[in-house]
C-alpha positions as a printed NumPy array, in Angstrom:
array([[ 56.747, 147.493, 118.287],
       [ 58.876, 146.861, 121.36 ],
       [ 62.422, 148.147, 121.618],
       [ 65.311, 146.022, 122.865],
       [ 66.07 , 146.332, 126.555],
       [ 69.516, 147.338, 127.849],
       [ 69.982, 143.854, 129.299],
       [ 69.424, 142.217, 125.929],
       [ 71.505, 144.709, 123.934],
       [ 74.749, 142.763, 124.184],
       [ 73.234, 139.479, 123.018],
       [ 71.128, 141.153, 120.348],
       [ 74.041, 143.117, 118.946],
       [ 76.355, 140.089, 119.169],
       [ 73.968, 138.022, 117.055],
       [ 72.78 , 140.691, 114.612],
       [ 76.053, 142.584, 114.252],
       [ 79.677, 141.453, 114.15 ],
       [ 80.275, 142.45 , 117.782],
       [ 78.925, 144.805, 120.419],
       [ 81.459, 147.495, 119.458],
       [ 80.256, 147.387, 115.871],
       [ 76.651, 147.436, 117.057],
       [ 77.246, 150.748, 118.82 ],
       [ 78.249, 152.173, 115.422],
       [ 75.429, 150.712, 113.334],
       [ 72.398, 149.921, 115.468],
       [ 70.903, 153.415, 115.124],
       [ 70.52 , 154.724, 111.565],
       [ 71.755, 158.284, 111.199],
       [ 74.665, 160.413, 109.992],
       [ 77.181, 158.625, 112.244],
       [ 76.29 , 155.107, 111.064],
       [ 76.096, 156.24 , 107.418],
       [ 79.545, 157.816, 107.755],
       [ 80.931, 154.584, 109.211],
       [ 79.49 , 152.52 , 106.348],
       [ 80.835, 154.946, 103.769],
       [ 84.293, 154.86 , 105.395],
       [ 84.206, 151.068, 105.485],
       [ 83.278, 150.858, 101.781],
       [ 86.011, 153.353, 100.909],
       [ 88.644, 151.491, 102.958],
       [ 87.652, 148.151, 101.429],
       [ 87.67 , 149.425,  97.837],
       [ 91.017, 151.157,  98.328],
       [ 92.698, 147.772,  98.772],
       [ 91.961, 146.875,  95.165],
       [ 92.245, 143.364,  93.8  ],
       [ 94.308, 140.573,  95.352],
       [ 97.901, 140.388,  94.171],
       [ 98.178, 137.125,  92.237],
       [101.842, 137.424,  91.285],
       [104.145, 134.587,  92.232],
       [107.032, 136.804,  93.253],
       [105.814, 138.142,  96.586],
       [108.547, 138.548,  99.17 ],
       [108.143, 137.238, 102.697],
       [107.533, 140.792, 103.97 ],
       [104.486, 141.134, 101.707],
       [103.006, 137.957, 103.119],
       [102.371, 139.677, 106.452],
       [ 98.973, 141.381, 106.598],
       [ 98.457, 145.087, 107.155],
       [ 95.492, 146.639, 108.932],
       [ 94.083, 149.79 , 107.329],
       [ 92.232, 152.031, 109.766],
       [ 88.655, 152.578, 108.583],
       [ 88.471, 156.045, 110.14 ],
       [ 91.711, 157.63 , 108.908],
       [ 93.031, 155.045, 106.376],
       [ 96.41 , 154.775, 108.147],
       [ 98.002, 151.338, 107.506],
       [ 99.221, 149.529, 110.624],
       [101.226, 146.375, 111.104],
       [100.104, 143.831, 113.649],
       [102.046, 145.303, 116.566],
       [101.195, 148.939, 115.728],
       [ 97.437, 148.542, 115.689],
       [ 96.936, 148.732, 119.459],
       [ 99.106, 151.862, 119.707],
       [ 97.129, 153.543, 116.944],
       [ 93.826, 152.78 , 118.7  ],
       [ 95.081, 154.074, 122.028],
       [ 96.301, 157.278, 120.357],
       [ 93.292, 158.027, 118.144],
       [ 90.374, 156.038, 119.546],
       [ 89.902, 154.384, 116.126],
       [ 89.234, 150.683, 116.684],
       [ 88.102, 149.209, 113.345],
       [ 90.471, 148.033, 110.602],
       [ 90.363, 146.271, 107.241],
       [ 92.832, 143.371, 107.068],
       [ 94.731, 143.575, 103.767],
       [ 94.884, 139.889, 102.855],
       [ 91.312, 138.653, 103.239],
       [ 89.523, 142.02 , 103.403],
       [ 88.154, 141.046, 106.809],
       [ 87.014, 143.431, 109.524],
       [ 89.166, 143.591, 112.662],
       [ 87.872, 145.052, 115.935],
       [ 90.592, 146.21 , 118.304],
       [ 88.049, 146.263, 121.122],
       [ 87.564, 142.513, 120.676],
       [ 91.173, 141.977, 119.525],
       [ 89.746, 139.667, 116.898],
       [ 88.359, 139.425, 113.37 ],
       [ 84.585, 139.953, 113.34 ],
       [ 81.971, 139.078, 110.743],
       [ 78.984, 141.306, 110.055],
       [ 76.331, 140.096, 107.619],
       [ 75.111, 143.565, 106.704],
       [ 78.554, 144.936, 105.879],
       [ 79.518, 141.809, 103.947],
       [ 76.616, 142.333, 101.545],
       [ 78.106, 145.38 ,  99.884],
       [ 81.348, 143.582,  98.947],
       [ 79.631, 141.955,  95.98 ],
       [ 77.241, 144.848,  95.404],
       [ 77.663, 147.66 ,  92.883],
       [ 78.818, 151.067,  94.171],
       [ 75.32 , 152.446,  93.554],
       [ 73.503, 150.046,  95.836],
       [ 76.299, 148.955,  98.229],
       [ 75.402, 151.449, 100.951],
       [ 71.736, 150.501, 100.791],
       [ 72.657, 146.813, 101.011],
       [ 74.897, 147.452, 104.002],
       [ 72.035, 149.14 , 105.853],
       [ 69.788, 146.074, 105.693],
       [ 69.695, 144.137, 108.958],
       [ 68.475, 140.619, 109.504],
       [ 66.418, 141.191, 112.644],
       [ 63.629, 143.56 , 113.545],
       [ 63.121, 145.052, 116.994],
       [ 60.045, 142.946, 117.695],
       [ 59.741, 141.285, 121.066],
       [ 59.576, 137.882, 119.303],
       [ 62.884, 138.443, 117.564],
       [ 64.441, 139.745, 120.759],
       [ 63.295, 136.7  , 122.719],
       [ 64.633, 134.365, 120.038],
       [ 68.035, 136.048, 120.021],
       [ 68.291, 136.048, 123.819],
       [ 67.409, 132.346, 123.916],
       [ 69.759, 131.192, 121.181],
       [ 72.707, 133.586, 120.984],
       [ 75.867, 133.165, 122.984],
       [ 78.915, 135.366, 123.175],
       [ 81.673, 133.934, 120.998],
       [ 84.973, 133.377, 122.772],
       [ 87.747, 135.128, 120.906],
       [ 90.528, 133.376, 119.055],
       [ 93.176, 134.222, 121.664],
       [ 92.39 , 131.203, 123.818],
       [ 95.336, 129.07 , 122.768],
       [ 94.535, 128.74 , 119.065],
       [ 96.072, 130.446, 116.055],
       [ 95.224, 130.488, 112.385],
       [ 97.602, 130.127, 109.442],
       [ 97.776, 132.726, 106.696],
       [ 97.071, 131.47 , 103.199],
       [100.227, 132.2  , 101.185],
       [ 98.566, 131.676,  97.806],
       [ 96.427, 128.516,  97.461],
       [ 98.202, 126.925, 100.437],
       [ 95.06 , 125.833, 102.296],
       [ 96.085, 122.203, 101.626],
       [ 99.226, 122.776, 103.708],
       [ 97.387, 124.747, 106.393],
       [ 94.861, 122.005, 107.191],
       [ 97.503, 119.28 , 107.498],
       [ 99.77 , 121.471, 109.617],
       [ 96.854, 122.482, 111.893],
       [ 96.03 , 118.801, 112.343],
       [ 99.589, 118.127, 113.459],
       [ 99.778, 121.241, 115.647],
       [ 96.755, 119.997, 117.605],
       [ 97.955, 116.44 , 118.016],
       [ 99.123, 115.733, 121.609],
       [101.597, 113.057, 120.505],
       [103.336, 115.411, 118.08 ],
       [103.254, 118.28 , 120.584],
       [105.135, 116.104, 123.059],
       [107.753, 115.313, 120.433],
       [108.319, 118.719, 118.822],
       [108.018, 120.801, 122.001],
       [110.213, 118.326, 123.86 ],
       [113.25 , 118.756, 121.588],
       [112.445, 115.658, 119.563],
       [114.006, 117.267, 116.501],
       [116.751, 119.777, 117.222],
       [117.327, 122.245, 114.363],
       [120.578, 123.548, 115.856],
       [122.085, 120.063, 115.484],
       [120.549, 119.348, 112.063],
       [122.837, 119.658, 109.053],
       [120.291, 118.778, 106.36 ],
       [119.403, 121.564, 103.927],
       [115.73 , 122.541, 103.662],
       [114.886, 120.021, 106.364],
       [111.153, 119.419, 106.735],
       [111.672, 118.36 , 110.36 ],
       [113.295, 121.72 , 111.144],
       [110.479, 123.626, 109.391],
       [107.775, 121.745, 111.309],
       [109.659, 122.255, 114.584],
       [109.704, 125.985, 113.868],
       [105.948, 125.932, 113.175],
       [105.263, 124.229, 116.525],
       [107.395, 126.809, 118.332],
       [105.705, 129.698, 116.523],
       [102.214, 128.312, 117.082],
       [102.798, 127.917, 120.816],
       [104.406, 131.338, 121.317],
       [102.396, 133.147, 123.999],
       [103.698, 136.483, 122.702],
       [101.982, 136.048, 119.334],
       [ 98.276, 135.367, 119.778],
       [ 97.316, 135.982, 116.144],
       [ 97.783, 134.084, 112.907],
       [101.169, 133.308, 111.412],
       [102.617, 132.122, 108.112],
       [104.367, 128.756, 107.788],
       [106.623, 130.203, 105.097],
       [109.7  , 128.059, 105.793],
       [107.649, 124.851, 105.657],
       [106.136, 125.936, 102.342],
       [109.533, 126.763, 100.839],
       [111.093, 123.532, 102.152],
       [108.181, 121.565, 100.664],
       [108.639, 123.266,  97.297],
       [112.346, 122.477,  97.235],
       [111.763, 118.865,  98.284],
       [109.068, 118.224,  95.664],
       [108.914, 119.961,  92.261],
       [105.236, 118.95 ,  91.912],
       [104.394, 121.07 ,  94.963],
       [106.311, 124.153,  93.819],
       [104.158, 127.106,  92.81 ],
       [100.763, 128.452,  93.78 ],
       [ 98.548, 125.853,  92.142],
       [ 96.022, 123.884,  94.193],
       [ 97.321, 120.63 ,  95.748],
       [ 95.617, 117.629,  97.296],
       [ 95.69 , 117.671, 101.112],
       [ 95.837, 113.865, 101.296],
       [ 98.88 , 113.727,  99.026],
       [100.541, 116.488, 101.027],
       [ 99.946, 114.527, 104.247],
       [101.675, 111.489, 102.716],
       [104.545, 113.688, 101.529],
       [104.947, 115.361, 104.926],
       [104.928, 112.081, 106.855],
       [107.542, 110.626, 104.522],
       [109.801, 113.669, 104.893],
       [109.403, 113.723, 108.679],
       [110.366, 110.051, 108.745],
       [113.453, 110.872, 106.677],
       [114.391, 113.677, 109.106],
       [114.373, 111.363, 112.146],
       [117.728, 110.346, 113.563],
       [118.402, 106.633, 113.116],
       [115.522, 106.038, 110.696],
       [115.662, 103.17 , 108.21 ],
       [114.893, 103.822, 104.558],
       [113.402, 100.348, 104.13 ],
       [110.156,  99.918, 106.065],
       [110.435,  96.149, 105.801],
       [113.44 ,  96.148, 108.183],
       [111.366,  97.296, 111.154],
       [112.266, 100.959, 111.626],
       [111.823, 102.044, 115.245],
       [112.091, 105.819, 114.798],
       [109.429, 108.059, 116.352],
       [107.645, 108.908, 113.117],
       [107.523, 105.326, 111.892],
       [105.955, 104.181, 115.163],
       [103.561, 107.137, 115.152],
       [102.316, 107.257, 111.547],
       [102.997, 103.892, 109.921],
       [100.815, 100.825, 110.117],
       [100.851,  97.589, 108.176],
       [ 98.231,  96.144, 105.821],
       [ 97.964,  92.43 , 105.04 ],
       [ 96.576,  91.185, 101.721],
       [ 95.457,  87.534, 101.614],
       [ 94.56 ,  85.855,  98.319],
       [ 92.91 ,  82.424,  98.541],
       [ 92.653,  80.196,  95.478],
       [ 89.037,  79.101,  94.958],
       [ 90.192,  75.781,  93.482],
       [ 92.893,  74.465,  95.839],
       [ 92.596,  76.758,  98.86 ],
       [ 96.204,  77.951,  98.65 ],
       [ 96.687,  81.252, 100.52 ],
       [ 99.196,  83.908,  99.456],
       [ 99.91 ,  86.662, 101.977],
       [101.699,  89.964, 101.475],
       [102.211,  92.83 , 103.924],
       [102.787,  96.486, 103.058],
       [103.373,  99.633, 105.153],
       [100.592, 102.226, 105.177],
       [100.249, 105.788, 106.479],
       [ 96.491, 105.95 , 105.877],
       [ 93.448, 104.002, 104.767],
       [ 91.761, 105.084, 101.518],
       [ 88.1  , 104.138, 101.706],
       [ 85.634, 104.008,  98.812],
       [ 82.63 , 106.099,  99.888],
       [ 80.416, 104.713,  97.106],
       [ 80.777, 100.996,  97.845],
       [ 77.716, 100.87 , 100.09 ],
       [ 75.574, 102.8  ,  97.614],
       [ 76.654, 100.477,  94.789],
       [ 75.818,  97.376,  96.848],
       [ 72.388,  98.769,  97.757],
       [ 71.705,  99.454,  94.075],
       [ 72.553,  95.813,  93.305],
       [ 70.308,  94.522,  96.073],
       [ 73.057,  93.946,  98.589],
       [ 72.467,  94.059, 102.343],
       [ 74.362,  97.042, 103.731],
       [ 71.738,  98.242, 106.193],
       [ 68.702, 100.495, 105.949],
       [ 70.486, 103.842, 106.31 ],
       [ 70.645, 105.998, 103.181],
       [ 73.731, 107.775, 104.503],
       [ 77.016, 105.841, 104.163],
       [ 78.97 , 105.34 , 107.378],
       [ 82.653, 105.152, 108.195],
       [ 82.158, 101.73 , 109.752],
       [ 80.397, 100.604, 106.575],
       [ 83.311, 101.838, 104.477],
       [ 85.743,  99.927, 106.702],
       [ 83.631,  96.786, 106.476],
       [ 83.617,  97.042, 102.677],
       [ 87.37 ,  97.689, 102.697],
       [ 88.077,  94.534, 104.719],
       [ 85.407,  92.275, 103.138],
       [ 86.395,  89.401, 100.819],
       [ 86.498,  90.339,  97.138],
       [ 86.186,  87.903,  94.226],
       [ 88.986,  87.952,  91.652],
       [ 88.256,  86.683,  88.182],
       [ 90.455,  84.171,  86.37 ],
       [ 93.42 ,  85.826,  84.719],
       [ 94.048,  88.217,  87.573],
       [ 95.662,  85.668,  89.921],
       [ 98.081,  82.868,  89.071],
       [ 98.025,  80.229,  91.798],
       [101.359,  78.644,  92.779],
       [ 99.482,  75.678,  94.271],
       [ 97.906,  75.009,  90.886],
       [101.187,  75.088,  88.973],
       [101.111,  78.812,  88.329],
       [ 97.933,  78.635,  86.266],
       [ 95.289,  81.428,  86.279],
       [ 92.537,  80.709,  88.777],
       [ 89.578,  82.413,  90.309],
       [ 90.418,  83.577,  93.803],
       [ 89.213,  85.579,  96.807],
       [ 91.161,  88.58 ,  98.071],
       [ 90.839,  90.141, 101.502],
       [ 92.55 ,  93.127, 103.116],
       [ 93.065,  93.325, 106.872],
       [ 95.059,  95.642, 109.116],
       [ 98.067,  93.853, 110.549],
       [ 99.386,  96.795, 112.594],
       [ 97.681, 100.05 , 113.575],
       [ 99.557, 103.369, 113.935],
       [ 99.158, 105.734, 116.878],
       [ 97.795, 108.428, 114.534],
       [ 95.323, 106.892, 112.086],
       [ 94.417, 108.863, 108.963],
       [ 91.432, 107.736, 106.906],
       [ 90.749, 109.21 , 103.488],
       [ 87.157, 109.179, 102.249],
       [ 87.836, 108.956,  98.524],
       [ 85.882, 111.837,  97.003],
       [ 87.897, 112.274,  93.814],
       [ 87.244, 109.719,  91.079],
       [ 89.301, 109.49 ,  87.907],
       [ 88.293, 107.375,  84.892],
       [ 89.422, 107.318,  81.286],
       [ 86.627, 109.686,  80.299],
       [ 86.063, 111.968,  83.268],
       [ 87.35 , 113.15 ,  86.629],
       [ 84.774, 114.152,  89.209],
       [ 84.229, 114.777,  92.887],
       [ 81.863, 112.656,  94.96 ],
       [ 79.697, 114.86 ,  97.155],
       [ 77.69 , 113.81 , 100.202],
       [ 78.074, 113.269, 103.902],
       [ 79.583, 110.151, 105.445],
       [ 78.561, 109.463, 109.047],
       [ 81.612, 109.081, 111.272],
       [ 81.872, 108.662, 115.056],
       [ 83.817, 110.519, 117.724],
       [ 85.177, 107.159, 118.908],
       [ 85.826, 104.037, 116.866],
       [ 86.906, 100.478, 117.674],
       [ 89.317,  99.278, 114.979],
       [ 89.598,  95.666, 116.217],
       [ 86.963,  94.277, 113.769],
       [ 89.107,  95.395, 110.816],
       [ 92.368,  93.804, 111.949],
       [ 93.852,  90.379, 111.217],
       [ 92.36 ,  89.131, 114.526],
       [ 88.816,  90.546, 114.484],
       [ 87.321,  87.921, 116.792],
       [ 90.124,  87.638, 119.331],
       [ 89.55 ,  88.109, 123.058],
       [ 92.285,  90.714, 123.478],
       [ 91.808,  93.9  , 125.462],
       [ 89.646,  96.027, 123.178],
       [ 90.96 ,  99.275, 124.712],
       [ 94.119,  98.685, 122.685],
       [ 92.095,  99.396, 119.543],
       [ 89.968, 102.373, 120.615],
       [ 90.593, 105.6  , 118.692],
       [ 89.226, 109.12 , 119.285],
       [ 88.594, 111.677, 116.568],
       [ 91.128, 114.524, 116.596],
       [ 90.615, 116.328, 113.26 ],
       [ 88.329, 116.392, 110.232],
       [ 89.467, 117.988, 106.962],
       [ 86.791, 119.271, 104.561],
       [ 87.112, 120.114, 100.866],
       [ 84.583, 122.526,  99.384],
       [ 84.249, 123.367,  95.74 ],
       [ 85.08 , 121.691,  92.472],
       [ 87.717, 119.09 ,  91.733],
       [ 90.329, 121.567,  90.476],
       [ 89.172, 124.769,  92.175],
       [ 88.245, 124.133,  95.786],
       [ 89.193, 125.152,  99.291],
       [ 90.236, 123.187, 102.386],
       [ 89.441, 123.892, 106.022],
       [ 89.763, 121.734, 109.121],
       [ 88.026, 121.055, 112.426],
       [ 90.46 , 120.272, 115.26 ],
       [ 89.959, 119.238, 118.853],
       [ 91.385, 121.85 , 121.228],
       [ 91.315, 120.325, 124.704],
       [ 87.656, 119.513, 125.334],
       [ 86.444, 121.905, 122.641],
       [ 86.387, 121.968, 118.846],
       [ 87.668, 124.757, 116.603],
       [ 87.202, 125.46 , 112.904],
       [ 90.398, 126.621, 111.201],
       [ 89.738, 128.304, 107.86 ],
       [ 93.242, 129.572, 107.088],
       [ 93.773, 132.459, 109.553],
       [ 90.121, 132.549, 110.626],
       [ 89.419, 130.623, 113.866],
       [ 85.877, 129.853, 115.037],
       [ 84.643, 127.715, 117.967],
       [ 82.16 , 125.009, 116.955],
       [ 80.151, 122.234, 118.602],
       [ 80.621, 118.474, 118.367],
       [ 77.374, 118.171, 116.409],
       [ 78.688, 120.639, 113.823],
       [ 81.856, 118.584, 113.401],
       [ 79.945, 115.323, 113.018],
       [ 77.723, 116.9  , 110.369],
       [ 80.441, 117.944, 107.908],
       [ 81.276, 116.334, 104.559],
       [ 84.694, 115.126, 105.645],
       [ 87.495, 114.274, 103.225],
       [ 90.188, 113.248, 105.734],
       [ 89.597, 111.956, 109.258],
       [ 92.354, 111.735, 111.872],
       [ 91.954, 109.479, 114.896],
       [ 94.31 , 109.072, 117.857],
       [ 94.877, 105.876, 119.78 ],
       [ 93.288, 106.51 , 123.163],
       [ 95.807, 104.642, 125.309],
       [ 99.356, 104.542, 123.963],
       [100.62 , 102.344, 126.796],
       [ 98.286,  99.575, 125.59 ],
       [ 99.103,  99.985, 121.914],
       [ 98.611,  96.828, 119.896],
       [101.826,  95.317, 118.491]])
């Protein structure tokens, strides 16, 4: 059996172990590695169970880092000093029980060590010893060919601490923090807290989050505590540590940001020209045509997102409809279903052209005005009189989408670049209807990052396009050519 070469050690250890520093502790079984595992188990178990009380002060929301070697607790800024003084470089983070390597200056994940967390004390050490790879030349070649060193989370991205079932807030805030339009506004003094007199202002809280996120002196995660507290005070339904819907929180946040804008108009029908209205709000036109006399009734309503039925295509296929050969629903297919004519039965529509009598009619929805930031909800939560359930399954969505076919002028000869949108974020919900977890994929420059609360991981485009998205955020590619 061949042993790994020195040249391949870094890649091998990076793939098999959490990092090369951890590999130096664990790659050779013996008293030293057994002592490290025992210390790690002891440090992890000493943290006990998570504190689920609702009365945690803001100081308790900040994580501590317990040294694995000597058990000394360190705050974020003290960790480096402790390592330099003692040479101890591995810590257990108090909130998520994650392993922090001071050598990497990052959280690291090790499969072998993770196994003992759910194991009994009797077999935890044995479970932690098990590795996923052997030292065979085949395994070594595979690792060298497929492993790559993971860039650390200090490259301009920061996670958000979960303050007690606040992942719904974290994913929406991360989406906004990575939006170039909103960065220009909030980092360019668009909302000025020192001039704001409103109490518990959401605009002030979001401005603070943008400033904190972009602070070069704080490369690690932070807690959006003021935004959480302001949200609680603004909406009693949000107050407390129960799970919330990320889509509903997005609608709430947009509405409150609109309210915080100077010169905003409460009535959307009057043509508000404030920054947030122009950025987030579009307009949807509903046209109802009487099947008997051809009379058309049009209404227009403001929208901050499009809610798309992900099961429409499957239902049409089951009924023999022609929605294409693909077994996987697509975002374009959902938009086509959303904007397709729909038959209304008699009794639903009273036609003014027929003397106000009930008539059969055809209803169609079309987008009258598109916002600069377009949110699309893939409706995964269904509620009926008898049951509430979550719809699982992937929906194919593109990196770039042309929204012209779904507008009130789908066949016009206008410049199509005015309707081109690029994907900026994808929010995912995992778990059951009432007990799940949110995380989000955001574009960071030319790269993509996965934000799972305070954990930040680089990912590929193909990984993003393969997720079971719940919310999709697209940005208008060229603002100067924005459609009216």
